[in-house]
CSV table of C-alpha atoms in Angstrom, one decimal:
chain,number,residue,atom,x,y,z
R,1,MET,CA,-5.4,-24.4,-9.7
R,2,ALA,CA,-4.8,-23.0,-13.2
R,3,THR,CA,-1.8,-24.2,-15.2
R,4,PRO,CA,1.2,-22.1,-14.1
R,5,LEU,CA,2.4,-19.5,-16.5
R,6,VAL,CA,6.0,-20.7,-15.9
R,7,GLU,CA,7.3,-24.0,-14.5
R,8,LEU,CA,10.9,-24.5,-13.8
R,9,GLU,CA,11.5,-28.1,-12.9
R,10,ASN,CA,14.7,-29.7,-11.6
R,11,ILE,CA,16.9,-27.0,-13.1
R,12,SER,CA,20.7,-27.4,-12.7
R,13,ILE,CA,23.7,-25.6,-14.1
R,14,ALA,CA,27.4,-25.9,-13.2
R,15,PHE,CA,30.3,-23.6,-13.8
R,16,GLY,CA,33.8,-25.2,-13.5
R,17,GLY,CA,32.4,-28.0,-11.4
R,18,VAL,CA,30.5,-25.7,-9.0
R,19,ARG,CA,26.7,-26.3,-9.2
R,20,ALA,CA,25.4,-22.7,-9.2
R,21,VAL,CA,21.8,-24.0,-9.4
R,22,ASP,CA,21.2,-27.5,-8.1
R,23,ASP,CA,17.9,-29.3,-8.9
R,24,VAL,CA,15.7,-26.3,-8.3
R,25,SER,CA,12.0,-26.2,-9.1
R,26,LEU,CA,9.8,-23.1,-9.0
R,27,ASN,CA,6.6,-21.9,-10.7
R,28,LEU,CA,4.7,-18.6,-11.4
R,29,HIS,CA,1.1,-18.0,-12.2
R,30,ALA,CA,-0.5,-15.2,-14.2
R,31,GLY,CA,-1.3,-12.2,-12.1
R,32,GLU,CA,1.2,-13.3,-9.4
R,33,VAL,CA,4.4,-11.8,-8.0
R,34,VAL,CA,7.0,-14.3,-6.8
R,35,GLY,CA,10.0,-12.9,-4.9
R,36,LEU,CA,13.4,-14.6,-5.1
R,37,LEU,CA,15.7,-14.0,-2.1
R,38,GLY,CA,19.1,-15.2,-1.0
R,39,HIS,CA,22.7,-14.0,-0.3
R,40,ASN,CA,25.0,-13.1,-3.2
R,41,GLY,CA,26.0,-16.4,-4.8
R,42,ALA,CA,22.8,-18.2,-3.6
R,43,GLY,CA,21.9,-19.0,-7.2
R,44,LYS,CA,18.8,-16.8,-7.6
R,45,SER,CA,20.2,-14.6,-10.4
R,46,THR,CA,21.7,-17.6,-12.2
R,47,LEU,CA,18.3,-19.3,-12.1
R,48,ILE,CA,16.5,-16.3,-13.5
R,49,LYS,CA,19.2,-15.9,-16.2
R,50,ILE,CA,18.4,-19.5,-17.4
R,51,LEU,CA,14.7,-18.4,-17.8
R,52,SER,CA,15.8,-15.2,-19.6
R,53,GLY,CA,18.0,-17.1,-22.0
R,54,ALA,CA,21.3,-15.6,-20.8
R,55,TYR,CA,22.5,-19.0,-19.6
R,56,ALA,CA,21.7,-22.4,-21.1
R,57,ARG,CA,20.7,-24.9,-18.4
R,58,ASP,CA,22.6,-28.2,-18.0
R,59,SER,CA,19.4,-30.2,-17.1
R,60,GLY,CA,15.8,-29.7,-16.1
R,61,THR,CA,12.7,-28.6,-17.9
R,62,ILE,CA,11.1,-25.2,-18.5
R,63,ARG,CA,7.3,-25.1,-19.3
R,64,ILE,CA,5.4,-22.0,-20.4
R,65,ASP,CA,1.6,-22.4,-20.2
R,66,GLY,CA,2.1,-26.1,-19.6
R,67,GLN,CA,4.1,-26.7,-22.8
R,68,GLU,CA,7.8,-27.5,-22.7
R,69,ALA,CA,9.9,-24.5,-23.8
R,70,GLU,CA,13.3,-24.5,-25.4
R,71,ILE,CA,15.1,-21.4,-24.1
R,72,ARG,CA,18.8,-21.1,-25.0
R,73,SER,CA,19.1,-17.4,-25.8
R,74,PRO,CA,17.4,-14.1,-25.0
R,75,ALA,CA,15.8,-14.2,-28.4
R,76,ASP,CA,14.2,-17.5,-27.5
R,77,ALA,CA,12.9,-16.0,-24.2
R,78,ARG,CA,11.4,-13.0,-26.1
R,79,ARG,CA,9.5,-15.5,-28.3
R,80,TYR,CA,7.8,-16.8,-25.2
R,81,ASN,CA,7.0,-13.2,-24.1
R,82,ILE,CA,9.6,-13.2,-21.4
R,83,GLU,CA,11.2,-9.8,-20.8
R,84,THR,CA,13.9,-8.9,-18.2
R,85,ILE,CA,14.6,-5.6,-16.5
R,86,TYR,CA,18.1,-5.7,-15.1
R,87,GLN,CA,19.2,-3.5,-12.3
R,88,THR,CA,21.2,-1.4,-14.8
R,89,LEU,CA,18.0,-0.9,-16.9
R,90,ALA,CA,20.0,-1.0,-20.1
R,91,LEU,CA,18.8,2.5,-21.1
R,92,ALA,CA,20.7,4.9,-23.5
R,93,ASP,CA,21.1,8.0,-21.3
R,94,ASN,CA,21.3,10.4,-24.3
R,95,LEU,CA,18.0,9.3,-25.8
R,96,ASP,CA,14.5,10.2,-24.8
R,97,ALA,CA,11.8,7.8,-23.6
R,98,PRO,CA,10.4,6.9,-27.1
R,99,ALA,CA,13.8,6.2,-28.5
R,100,ASN,CA,14.6,4.0,-25.6
R,101,LEU,CA,11.3,2.2,-25.7
R,102,PHE,CA,11.9,1.2,-29.3
R,103,LEU,CA,15.7,0.9,-29.2
R,104,GLY,CA,16.6,-1.8,-31.7
R,105,ARG,CA,12.9,-2.3,-32.6
R,106,GLU,CA,12.1,1.1,-34.1
R,107,LEU,CA,8.8,1.7,-35.8
R,108,THR,CA,9.1,2.7,-39.5
R,109,ASN,CA,6.7,4.3,-42.0
R,110,ARG,CA,5.9,2.9,-45.5
R,111,PHE,CA,9.1,4.4,-46.8
R,112,GLY,CA,11.2,2.5,-44.3
R,113,LEU,CA,12.1,5.6,-42.4
R,114,VAL,CA,12.0,5.8,-38.6
R,115,ASP,CA,8.6,7.1,-37.6
R,116,ASP,CA,9.4,9.4,-34.6
R,117,ALA,CA,5.8,10.7,-34.4
R,118,ARG,CA,4.3,7.3,-34.1
R,119,MET,CA,6.9,6.1,-31.6
R,120,GLU,CA,6.1,9.2,-29.4
R,121,ALA,CA,2.4,8.6,-29.7
R,122,GLU,CA,2.8,4.9,-28.7
R,123,THR,CA,5.0,5.9,-25.8
R,124,ARG,CA,2.4,8.4,-24.5
R,125,ARG,CA,-0.3,5.7,-24.9
R,126,ILE,CA,1.6,3.0,-22.9
R,127,MET,CA,2.8,5.6,-20.2
R,128,ALA,CA,-0.8,6.8,-19.8
R,129,ARG,CA,-1.7,3.2,-18.9
R,130,LEU,CA,1.3,2.6,-16.6
R,131,ASN,CA,2.3,5.9,-15.1
R,132,PRO,CA,-0.1,8.8,-15.9
R,133,ASN,CA,2.1,11.2,-14.0
R,134,PHE,CA,5.0,10.6,-16.5
R,135,LYS,CA,5.3,13.9,-18.5
R,136,LYS,CA,9.0,14.0,-19.5
R,137,ILE,CA,8.5,12.2,-22.8
R,138,ASN,CA,11.0,14.2,-24.8
R,139,GLU,CA,13.7,14.6,-22.3
R,140,PRO,CA,16.9,12.4,-22.3
R,141,VAL,CA,16.5,9.6,-19.8
R,142,SER,CA,19.6,10.9,-18.0
R,143,ALA,CA,17.4,13.8,-16.8
R,144,LEU,CA,14.8,11.4,-15.3
R,145,SER,CA,14.6,10.2,-11.7
R,146,GLY,CA,15.2,6.6,-10.8
R,147,GLY,CA,11.5,5.7,-10.7
R,148,GLN,CA,10.9,7.4,-14.0
R,149,ARG,CA,13.7,5.5,-15.6
R,150,GLN,CA,12.2,2.3,-14.2
R,151,SER,CA,8.9,3.4,-15.8
R,152,VAL,CA,10.6,3.6,-19.2
R,153,ALA,CA,12.2,0.1,-18.8
R,154,ILE,CA,8.9,-1.4,-17.7
R,155,ALA,CA,7.0,0.3,-20.5
R,156,ARG,CA,9.4,-1.1,-23.0
R,157,ALA,CA,8.8,-4.7,-21.7
R,158,VAL,CA,5.0,-4.3,-21.6
R,159,TYR,CA,4.7,-2.7,-25.0
R,160,PHE,CA,6.3,-5.7,-26.6
R,161,ASN,CA,3.7,-8.0,-25.0
R,162,ALA,CA,5.6,-9.3,-22.0
R,163,ARG,CA,3.6,-11.9,-20.1
R,164,ILE,CA,6.4,-12.9,-17.9
R,165,LEU,CA,8.5,-10.1,-16.4
R,166,ILE,CA,11.8,-10.6,-14.5
R,167,MET,CA,12.8,-7.6,-12.4
R,168,ASP,CA,16.2,-7.5,-10.8
R,169,GLU,CA,16.4,-5.2,-7.7
R,170,PRO,CA,13.9,-2.7,-9.1
R,171,THR,CA,14.0,-0.3,-6.2
R,172,ALA,CA,17.7,-0.5,-5.3
R,173,ALA,CA,19.0,3.0,-4.5
R,174,LEU,CA,15.6,4.6,-4.9
R,175,GLY,CA,14.0,7.0,-2.3
R,176,VAL,CA,10.7,6.4,-0.6
R,177,HIS,CA,8.6,8.2,-3.2
R,178,GLU,CA,10.4,6.5,-6.1
R,179,THR,CA,10.1,3.1,-4.5
R,180,LYS,CA,6.3,3.7,-4.1
R,181,MET,CA,6.1,4.6,-7.8
R,182,VAL,CA,7.7,1.3,-8.8
R,183,ALA,CA,5.6,-0.6,-6.3
R,184,ASP,CA,2.5,0.9,-7.9
R,185,LEU,CA,3.7,-0.1,-11.3
R,186,ILE,CA,4.2,-3.6,-10.2
R,187,GLN,CA,0.7,-3.8,-8.8
R,188,GLU,CA,-0.7,-2.4,-12.0
R,189,LEU,CA,1.2,-5.0,-14.1
R,190,LYS,CA,-0.1,-7.7,-11.7
R,191,ALA,CA,-3.7,-6.5,-12.2
R,192,GLN,CA,-3.2,-6.7,-15.9
R,193,GLY,CA,-2.4,-10.4,-15.5
R,194,LEU,CA,1.4,-10.4,-15.9
R,195,GLY,CA,3.5,-12.9,-13.9
R,196,ILE,CA,6.5,-11.3,-12.2
R,197,PHE,CA,9.6,-12.7,-10.8
R,198,LEU,CA,11.1,-10.1,-8.4
R,199,ILE,CA,14.7,-10.4,-7.2
R,200,SER,CA,15.6,-8.3,-4.2
R,201,HIS,CA,17.6,-8.3,-1.0
R,202,ASP,CA,14.9,-6.3,0.8
R,203,THR,CA,12.7,-8.7,2.8
R,204,ARG,CA,10.3,-5.9,3.9
R,205,GLU,CA,9.7,-5.0,0.3
R,206,MET,CA,9.2,-8.6,-0.6
R,207,MET,CA,6.5,-9.0,2.1
R,208,ASP,CA,4.7,-5.9,0.7
R,209,LEU,CA,4.9,-6.7,-3.0
R,210,CYS,CA,4.9,-10.5,-3.4
R,211,ASP,CA,2.3,-13.2,-3.2
R,212,ARG,CA,4.9,-15.8,-2.6
R,213,VAL,CA,8.6,-15.8,-1.7
R,214,SER,CA,11.3,-18.3,-2.6
R,215,VAL,CA,14.6,-18.5,-0.9
R,216,MET,CA,17.8,-20.0,-2.3
R,217,LYS,CA,21.0,-20.9,-0.6
R,218,ASN,CA,24.2,-22.4,-2.1
R,219,GLY,CA,22.4,-23.2,-5.3
R,220,LYS,CA,19.5,-25.1,-3.7
R,221,MET,CA,15.9,-24.1,-3.1
R,222,VAL,CA,15.3,-23.7,0.7
R,223,GLY,CA,11.6,-23.2,0.2
R,224,THR,CA,8.7,-21.3,-1.2
R,225,GLU,CA,6.0,-19.8,1.0
R,226,ARG,CA,3.0,-17.6,0.7
R,227,VAL,CA,3.8,-14.2,2.3
R,228,GLU,CA,0.7,-14.4,4.6
R,229,ASP,CA,2.0,-17.7,6.0
R,230,VAL,CA,5.5,-16.4,7.1
R,231,THR,CA,7.0,-13.6,9.1
R,232,GLU,CA,10.0,-11.5,8.0
R,233,ASP,CA,12.0,-13.4,10.7
R,234,ASP,CA,11.0,-16.7,9.0
R,235,ILE,CA,12.4,-15.4,5.7
R,236,LEU,CA,15.6,-14.2,7.3
R,237,SER,CA,16.0,-17.6,8.9
R,238,MET,CA,15.6,-19.3,5.5
R,239,ILE,CA,18.2,-16.9,4.0
R,240,ILE,CA,20.8,-17.2,6.8
R,241,LEU,CA,20.3,-20.8,8.1
R,242,GLY,CA,19.1,-22.4,4.9
R,243,LYS,CA,16.2,-24.0,6.8
R,244,ASN,CA,12.5,-23.6,6.3
R,245,PRO,CA,10.8,-23.1,9.7
R,246,LYS,CA,7.4,-23.7,8.1
R,247,ALA,CA,8.4,-27.0,6.6
R,248,ALA,CA,9.8,-28.1,10.0
R,249,ALA,CA,6.6,-27.0,11.8
């Protein structure tokens, strides 16, 4: 097997004496989607926030491309080409797609002025690659559908050279068509060699989109399995009972 893109090894973090993540190990390869499941409070979001730099781990090791990585802030994570798309998307509703894509990282001309034309051209280029049907380049993102807003958030991450993408509930509250749009985007990113951690409560979606699924409960890792080796009932059993039926088999 190739060296994993990401290795999380024996990661732990506690808040006020409660071990939110307790000695958890997980990895991710390039061109792979790994789903992370569990009830609220299972520790999955906390684990991912350690990788994204939102939390500093108490113990454990993070490796990127086999090399130990020191990630203590979101800026550290970005230096390792890790980008996170939270459920809220963190978009400015009053701004259009180019302004959102380059928010805080605006392109400038040789006079130091914001180069709107270049930002629009770059947005059109990245959107043509990710979502050719996206046409509302100059409309405020408040006028976009949920799937189109996800497209903008994903384009922002990909434009800035994300190799590791963390997606938190990317299809929550989306309709069938919008969900398919996001699923197609995820497949396109996977084909381009990105590694994706996908957090979701939807087991059916995980079976459709992921190569492997990892289940956490009470801060511990219940198990990680390839989707072709488990059923949806197996995953539900892992979530509810905290036992891995494949491991016991």
